[in-house]
Amino acid sequence: MSAPIVPPCVTLRGSDGIWMHYGPPTNKRKEDFRDTNKNCRCMAFSSDGNLFAYINGKFVIVVDLRSNAIVCQLQKPKTIFLEFSPKSTYLATWESYYVVAGTPQGQLGPNNLNIWDVKTGSLVKGFIQKNANNWCPQWSDDEGICSRTVTNEVHFYADGNFDTFKTKLRLEKLSDSCITKTGPPYYIATYVPGSKGQPSFVRLYKYPEFTGTNSIIANKSFFKAESVTMHWNFQGTAVLVLTSVESSADSYYGDQGLHFIPTNGDSSLVPLGKNGPVYHLEWNPKSPHFCVVYGFMPAKATLYNMKCEPVFDFGTGPRNFVHFNPFGSVLCLAGFGNLSGHIEFWDVKKHKLISKIKAADTTSFEWCPNGEYILTATTAPRLRVDNNFKIWHYTGSLVYDEKCQHSQELWEAVWQPVSAGTYQAPLIRYKPQENADTTVNEPKVQVYRPPGARGTPSTLKLHENEPPSNSKQNENLSKAALKNKKKREARKAKQEQELPVQTSHTPASSSTSDTLTTGDAEKDKKIRNLKKKIDAIEKLKQQLNEGKSLELNQLEKIKTEDKLRKELEAITLH
């Protein structure tokens, strides 16, 4: 019999130190690890979750969580950032750069970026890295190469030799670089900002072929690109480049563009179906698809394939965040920050909505390694009151909720990673777990209405969300036909939300499920249409009895009931 799988574990860092908490189904405190030091400034896991490093204000401590034994202890009390290499061979640490008082002018201070051997705790190599942005060296997943961007160059180290770089890539005014995690072969994307009327550009290279006329495998230039972010897919075959300018004559929010550059040398602009900023994007970890959230609120979300073709449109809503689960089977769309915390879960394969929840005041979000649960937290310093962490199932159930004490602050909450193959992809289900809490106590916020307008039907519509649609089915439609189709779908979706499902209290005499055949197809069609209208009126009357405010056109529709019933009676008697 195989050993039972250990429940996933949440690690928490706050004003009371660092502690751990088992996730479902246990949902209890992990008692064999605890550090109550109140100066725990940062923490990091190895990729398999076996090693855990943290700084307690005096030392950087590396612990093997399988035995809770200390692997090594580094006397680097000023450390701010930590990161393991992919195979846990090395630990990189960064602290703020400084120059010792009395140091001669022009002489540099001590190394503030250091690479350590995890097993022995010995220093492998030290560098000066003044900027905290992109401070960490970039390793490939097999640790075959490690790159570091310096002034006008990218240095590449191979086979664990950090005494001297094996090769380098040189570009004047080089600002940033990003390597693929997979390989060999290894690919690298480089960014050079424009100046003096010249465009910015991103170039792709194949390691270690950096010289010669054929060394550039792709080149894309941009005139509107004060900054870029580069996102390689998990297969290492394409990179998405998001360009941004902070100010623009066309928009207060500046301008952004999303570009797709594959390693075959082609490039294209990702077609976005709505004007406005790009809030977030992410590659599917298990398939060559990516999802983008973009456009002025309510934002649109679209799934694309490797040809930059829209595969599915998730419609619009209050969202600015997208995240696939580790198996790429469930997609989360959410609205955090200045949005109210609405979260949607979608079946990626079927393009079907699974559930909706609301997690207000969420400042951090993370999928559990098993692909079934998510962790949301309200943390300081973003919010210093009501700090908490919650565990949810993607079907919409709240599994666990722990609030911090009044004087306690929570600074960070993360899942412990696991080795590849620990969990299998979960079967997608739509019903919440039995005995699960599916209710969330959130205050119901009403739209403000002036005193003179209260108690009367509202005709004001601030936003009307677009419904989801299959982009492939829309390819052959004209723009006008597609627009009309979306209007019909939006109207239908609104009616389904407004009209409750028929209950046993609804008069059965007007049910559209009753069948009546007269032998005359045209007459039968009229009867069905009349019954459908009478059914809708019955539902509106029920809503009115329940105290719901109706629109003027809905009230007018109720007044036609007697006329419709007489017309139905006349048809059925003849």
XYZ file of N, CA and C in Angstrom, residues 531-543 554 556-562 564-565:
69
model
N -48.395 31.169 -24.125
C -48.100 30.561 -22.819
C -46.751 31.040 -22.280
N -45.786 31.209 -23.169
C -44.481 31.674 -22.746
C -44.576 33.086 -22.159
N -45.372 33.949 -22.798
C -45.548 35.315 -22.307
C -46.273 35.330 -20.970
N -47.282 34.455 -20.818
C -48.023 34.384 -19.557
C -47.120 33.871 -18.444
N -46.255 32.896 -18.748
C -45.293 32.394 -17.757
C -44.388 33.515 -17.254
N -43.908 34.322 -18.193
C -43.016 35.419 -17.816
C -43.731 36.421 -16.914
N -45.014 36.693 -17.211
C -45.790 37.626 -16.395
C -45.989 37.066 -14.984
N -46.258 35.769 -14.881
C -46.429 35.139 -13.561
C -45.174 35.297 -12.715
N -44.018 35.147 -13.355
C -42.760 35.280 -12.622
C -42.529 36.730 -12.184
N -42.907 37.669 -13.053
C -42.784 39.073 -12.680
C -43.708 39.417 -11.518
N -44.924 38.881 -11.533
C -45.861 39.116 -10.436
C -45.321 38.541 -9.128
N -44.688 37.372 -9.226
C -44.111 36.769 -8.031
C -42.999 37.655 -7.461
N -42.165 38.201 -8.350
C -41.106 39.109 -7.891
C -41.686 40.358 -7.245
N -41.465 46.263 -17.462
C -41.948 45.027 -16.834
C -43.336 45.235 -16.222
N -45.549 47.366 -17.333
C -46.477 47.437 -18.463
C -46.809 46.038 -18.984
N -45.816 45.149 -18.933
C -46.029 43.791 -19.406
C -47.072 43.071 -18.547
N -47.063 43.339 -17.224
C -48.036 42.694 -16.324
C -49.463 43.097 -16.692
N -49.632 44.354 -17.131
C -50.971 44.856 -17.467
C -51.583 44.133 -18.673
N -50.766 43.444 -19.459
C -51.284 42.765 -20.657
C -51.741 41.342 -20.372
N -51.712 40.928 -19.077
C -52.019 39.532 -18.770
C -53.432 39.149 -19.197
N -54.433 39.966 -18.838
C -55.819 39.617 -19.160
C -56.009 39.489 -20.667
N -53.790 38.648 -22.900
C -53.137 37.437 -23.387
C -53.938 36.188 -23.040
N -54.519 36.149 -21.825
C -55.299 34.975 -21.419
C -56.565 34.838 -22.273
